[in-house]
XYZ file of C-alpha atoms in Angstrom:
169
model
C -0.152 103.244 88.754
C 3.178 105.057 88.899
C 5.245 103.212 91.480
C 7.876 100.560 91.085
C 7.411 97.423 93.176
C 10.405 95.614 94.628
C 9.952 92.268 96.302
C 12.947 91.357 98.451
C 13.389 88.449 100.810
C 16.043 86.349 102.478
C 16.163 82.635 101.742
C 15.254 80.553 104.782
C 18.861 79.405 105.357
C 20.183 82.945 105.899
C 20.814 83.553 109.594
C 19.568 86.815 111.053
C 23.147 87.976 111.641
C 23.976 87.434 107.927
C 20.993 89.294 106.503
C 21.554 92.151 104.092
C 19.865 95.530 104.404
C 16.701 95.291 102.316
C 15.954 99.056 102.558
C 19.416 99.745 101.104
C 18.811 97.283 98.255
C 15.474 98.906 97.451
C 16.992 102.403 97.610
C 19.743 101.404 95.177
C 17.280 99.855 92.737
C 14.968 102.865 92.798
C 17.845 105.281 92.296
C 19.287 103.267 89.393
C 15.858 103.198 87.713
C 15.581 106.971 88.182
C 19.075 107.594 86.760
C 18.256 105.381 83.772
C 15.001 107.296 83.192
C 12.770 104.267 83.694
C 9.457 105.995 84.243
C 7.070 103.135 83.554
C 6.220 101.268 86.752
C 8.351 98.149 87.062
C 8.467 95.052 89.192
C 11.717 93.481 90.416
C 12.236 90.478 92.648
C 15.328 90.140 94.876
C 16.331 86.943 96.658
C 19.181 86.967 99.155
C 20.566 83.472 99.422
C 23.514 81.340 100.479
C 26.541 79.849 98.676
C 24.901 76.501 97.987
C 21.739 77.869 96.409
C 23.441 80.472 94.241
C 25.843 77.774 93.047
C 22.881 75.617 92.002
C 21.299 78.546 90.139
C 24.616 79.426 88.497
C 25.033 75.821 87.326
C 21.449 75.515 86.073
C 21.276 78.851 84.268
C 24.847 79.625 83.237
C 26.475 76.193 83.164
C 29.045 77.284 85.778
C 29.349 74.972 88.773
C 30.657 77.616 91.154
C 29.471 80.110 93.710
C 29.032 83.652 92.471
C 28.147 86.972 94.064
C 25.048 87.967 92.122
C 22.874 86.655 89.324
C 20.521 88.670 87.145
C 17.593 87.209 85.265
C 16.189 89.853 82.902
C 12.685 89.313 81.595
C 13.113 91.669 78.637
C 15.101 91.273 75.463
C 17.043 94.233 74.185
C 18.154 95.203 70.721
C 21.352 97.000 69.810
C 19.234 100.138 69.653
C 18.501 99.878 73.372
C 15.101 99.829 74.932
C 11.992 101.898 74.954
C 9.344 100.403 77.224
C 6.532 102.390 75.688
C 7.185 100.959 72.226
C 7.445 97.225 72.734
C 6.987 96.067 76.292
C 3.752 94.628 77.589
C 2.714 95.306 81.144
C 1.304 92.823 83.611
C -2.459 93.159 83.126
C -3.100 92.773 86.867
C -0.584 95.346 88.123
C 0.154 97.550 85.127
C 3.879 97.081 85.794
C 6.683 95.941 83.518
C 8.328 92.858 85.023
C 12.054 93.654 84.707
C 13.346 90.429 86.216
C 14.980 88.802 89.204
C 18.137 89.474 91.193
C 19.798 86.852 93.393
C 22.429 88.077 95.866
C 24.750 85.796 97.821
C 25.056 87.089 101.401
C 28.326 85.247 102.067
C 29.998 86.602 98.910
C 28.965 90.126 99.923
C 30.882 89.687 103.175
C 33.930 88.119 101.510
C 34.158 90.752 98.775
C 33.682 93.632 101.196
C 36.778 92.424 103.060
C 38.706 91.789 99.827
C 37.842 95.241 98.489
C 38.421 96.939 101.846
C 35.063 98.597 102.105
C 31.849 98.158 104.043
C 29.345 95.368 103.679
C 26.775 97.999 102.772
C 28.946 99.368 99.961
C 29.353 95.849 98.515
C 25.609 95.230 98.811
C 24.921 98.505 97.014
C 27.477 97.802 94.292
C 26.145 94.321 93.524
C 22.563 95.599 93.534
C 23.330 98.417 91.102
C 25.403 96.042 88.954
C 22.511 93.623 88.759
C 19.808 96.187 88.030
C 21.916 97.475 85.133
C 21.952 93.912 83.772
C 18.148 93.863 84.025
C 18.144 97.063 81.978
C 20.230 95.489 79.212
C 23.772 96.503 80.110
C 26.499 93.893 79.967
C 30.231 93.500 80.355
C 30.932 90.423 78.244
C 33.000 92.607 75.930
C 36.009 93.700 77.999
C 36.179 96.977 76.064
C 33.524 99.644 75.724
C 30.619 97.634 77.183
C 32.471 96.934 80.415
C 33.759 100.509 80.638
C 30.258 101.956 80.160
C 28.767 99.641 82.764
C 31.487 100.438 85.323
C 31.059 104.173 84.753
C 27.299 103.906 85.281
C 27.751 101.800 88.439
C 30.154 104.274 89.992
C 28.057 107.292 89.017
C 24.956 105.790 90.637
C 26.866 104.799 93.793
C 28.477 108.241 94.028
C 25.087 109.936 93.752
C 23.778 107.691 96.533
C 26.774 108.673 98.677
C 27.039 105.083 99.879
C 30.581 105.374 101.234
C 29.779 108.548 103.143
C 26.755 106.931 104.777
C 28.515 103.824 106.010
C 32.161 104.699 106.647
């Protein structure tokens, strides 16, 4: 088994006209995994939802009673030394994959932030997807200094390699 598996679906309340591009989300995840040299087969779940449901998840899991753009739920714990799947991660015995975690995207926030940031809906979808997959890989931006800078640099490098703006402008 050498392939990553990405499960992506829209929550039942998302209207067809508000749906995000699942092939784009999958492409961004696969490219980020490649850039980060994740060679072991992994499994990631993506749910595209609405304001109400992401607010509930944000309240339940982060204690913040507010809508947010994306949530990441990593299944792995990372040390300061980083990660090395081969050394300490167990694979799912049925699939042989490492379960990285879950991503929840808010379709409405994608639209709002695309307008606020003056770029395409696809670019915002790609950015939030890459941002979230980096969280699943142990990156964070709680520290406003080096951690945030490193994460932003990685996000932009991955997006630039994908040529997202050129594809959708």
